[in-house]
Amino acid sequence: MRVPPQPTPGFVQALRRGLGLTQRALADALQVDALTVSRWERGQVRPGRASVAALEKLRQKLVRRGVTLSA
């Protein structure tokens, strides 16, 4: 399952947790503010195209580890 063009809050949270990252660590990896990640996970805003592309790269890391996401 690829990162959808408009990832759900649950998907973003599942990806972050699958990577074992805090919101701040994910924000640092994506070069966004930690509050932005929090807002994504609460459904207040959606990630932009650049962030979706970066999330996809992180998702691919999980796939290489044999981890799948269900959210």
C-alpha positions as protocol buffer text, in pm:
chain_id: "A"
residue {
  index: 1
  type: MET
  ca { x: 0 y: 0 z: 0 }
}
residue {
  index: 2
  type: ARG
  ca { x: 148 y: 332 z: -110 }
}
residue {
  index: 3
  type: VAL
  ca { x: 96 y: 656 z: 77 }
}
residue {
  index: 4
  type: PRO
  ca { x: -235 y: 789 z: -55 }
}
residue {
  index: 5
  type: PRO
  ca { x: -239 y: 1137 z: -215 }
}
residue {
  index: 6
  type: GLN
  ca { x: -435 y: 1252 z: 90 }
}
residue {
  index: 7
  type: PRO
  ca { x: -312 y: 1034 z: 380 }
}
residue {
  index: 8
  type: THR
  ca { x: -554 y: 987 z: 666 }
}
residue {
  index: 9
  type: PRO
  ca { x: -457 y: 1091 z: 1018 }
}
residue {
  index: 10
  type: GLY
  ca { x: -443 y: 723 z: 1114 }
}
residue {
  index: 11
  type: PHE
  ca { x: -209 y: 643 z: 827 }
}
residue {
  index: 12
  type: VAL
  ca { x: 35 y: 918 z: 927 }
}
residue {
  index: 13
  type: GLN
  ca { x: 28 y: 803 z: 1288 }
}
residue {
  index: 14
  type: ALA
  ca { x: 69 y: 435 z: 1196 }
}
residue {
  index: 15
  type: LEU
  ca { x: 364 y: 519 z: 972 }
}
residue {
  index: 16
  type: ARG
  ca { x: 530 y: 725 z: 1244 }
}
residue {
  index: 17
  type: ARG
  ca { x: 476 y: 458 z: 1507 }
}
residue {
  index: 18
  type: GLY
  ca { x: 592 y: 185 z: 1269 }
}
residue {
  index: 19
  type: LEU
  ca { x: 917 y: 376 z: 1231 }
}
residue {
  index: 20
  type: GLY
  ca { x: 943 y: 413 z: 1609 }
}
residue {
  index: 21
  type: LEU
  ca { x: 952 y: 792 z: 1583 }
}
residue {
  index: 22
  type: THR
  ca { x: 811 y: 1068 z: 1798 }
}
residue {
  index: 23
  type: GLN
  ca { x: 615 y: 1344 z: 1631 }
}
residue {
  index: 24
  type: ARG
  ca { x: 920 y: 1569 z: 1670 }
}
residue {
  index: 25
  type: ALA
  ca { x: 1153 y: 1312 z: 1515 }
}
residue {
  index: 26
  type: LEU
  ca { x: 920 y: 1264 z: 1218 }
}
residue {
  index: 27
  type: ALA
  ca { x: 892 y: 1640 z: 1181 }
}
residue {
  index: 28
  type: ASP
  ca { x: 1271 y: 1671 z: 1180 }
}
residue {
  index: 29
  type: ALA
  ca { x: 1300 y: 1396 z: 918 }
}
residue {
  index: 30
  type: LEU
  ca { x: 1045 y: 1573 z: 697 }
}
residue {
  index: 31
  type: GLN
  ca { x: 1178 y: 1922 z: 773 }
}
residue {
  index: 32
  type: VAL
  ca { x: 844 y: 2043 z: 908 }
}
residue {
  index: 33
  type: ASP
  ca { x: 737 y: 2168 z: 1250 }
}
residue {
  index: 34
  type: ALA
  ca { x: 632 y: 1913 z: 1513 }
}
residue {
  index: 35
  type: LEU
  ca { x: 300 y: 2097 z: 1543 }
}
residue {
  index: 36
  type: THR
  ca { x: 243 y: 2024 z: 1174 }
}
residue {
  index: 37
  type: VAL
  ca { x: 278 y: 1650 z: 1232 }
}
residue {
  index: 38
  type: SER
  ca { x: 42 y: 1677 z: 1528 }
}
residue {
  index: 39
  type: ARG
  ca { x: -212 y: 1854 z: 1309 }
}
residue {
  index: 40
  type: TRP
  ca { x: -181 y: 1586 z: 1041 }
}
residue {
  index: 41
  type: GLU
  ca { x: -245 y: 1316 z: 1301 }
}
residue {
  index: 42
  type: ARG
  ca { x: -549 y: 1501 z: 1437 }
}
residue {
  index: 43
  type: GLY
  ca { x: -690 y: 1559 z: 1089 }
}
residue {
  index: 44
  type: GLN
  ca { x: -672 y: 1937 z: 1115 }
}
residue {
  index: 45
  type: VAL
  ca { x: -459 y: 1972 z: 801 }
}
residue {
  index: 46
  type: ARG
  ca { x: -335 y: 1737 z: 529 }
}
residue {
  index: 47
  type: PRO
  ca { x: 28 y: 1692 z: 423 }
}
residue {
  index: 48
  type: GLY
  ca { x: 131 y: 1875 z: 107 }
}
residue {
  index: 49
  type: ARG
  ca { x: 272 y: 1704 z: -200 }
}
residue {
  index: 50
  type: ALA
  ca { x: 635 y: 1731 z: -90 }
}
residue {
  index: 51
  type: SER
  ca { x: 552 y: 1585 z: 251 }
}
residue {
  index: 52
  type: VAL
  ca { x: 348 y: 1304 z: 94 }
}
residue {
  index: 53
  type: ALA
  ca { x: 649 y: 1217 z: -124 }
}
residue {
  index: 54
  type: ALA
  ca { x: 874 y: 1216 z: 184 }
}
residue {
  index: 55
  type: LEU
  ca { x: 623 y: 1001 z: 374 }
}
residue {
  index: 56
  type: GLU
  ca { x: 630 y: 753 z: 84 }
}
residue {
  index: 57
  type: LYS
  ca { x: 1008 y: 724 z: 113 }
}
residue {
  index: 58
  type: LEU
  ca { x: 972 y: 651 z: 483 }
}
residue {
  index: 59
  type: ARG
  ca { x: 698 y: 396 z: 411 }
}
residue {
  index: 60
  type: GLN
  ca { x: 937 y: 221 z: 173 }
}
residue {
  index: 61
  type: LYS
  ca { x: 1187 y: 187 z: 458 }
}
residue {
  index: 62
  type: LEU
  ca { x: 922 y: -1 z: 656 }
}
residue {
  index: 63
  type: VAL
  ca { x: 849 y: -228 z: 359 }
}
residue {
  index: 64
  type: ARG
  ca { x: 1219 y: -314 z: 336 }
}
residue {
  index: 65
  type: ARG
  ca { x: 1200 y: -410 z: 705 }
}
residue {
  index: 66
  type: GLY
  ca { x: 901 y: -631 z: 632 }
}
residue {
  index: 67
  type: VAL
  ca { x: 651 y: -408 z: 813 }
}
residue {
  index: 68
  type: THR
  ca { x: 310 y: -337 z: 660 }
}
residue {
  index: 69
  type: LEU
  ca { x: 62 y: -70 z: 761 }
}
residue {
  index: 70
  type: SER
  ca { x: -308 y: -128 z: 801 }
}
residue {
  index: 71
  type: ALA
  ca { x: -427 y: 227 z: 875 }
}
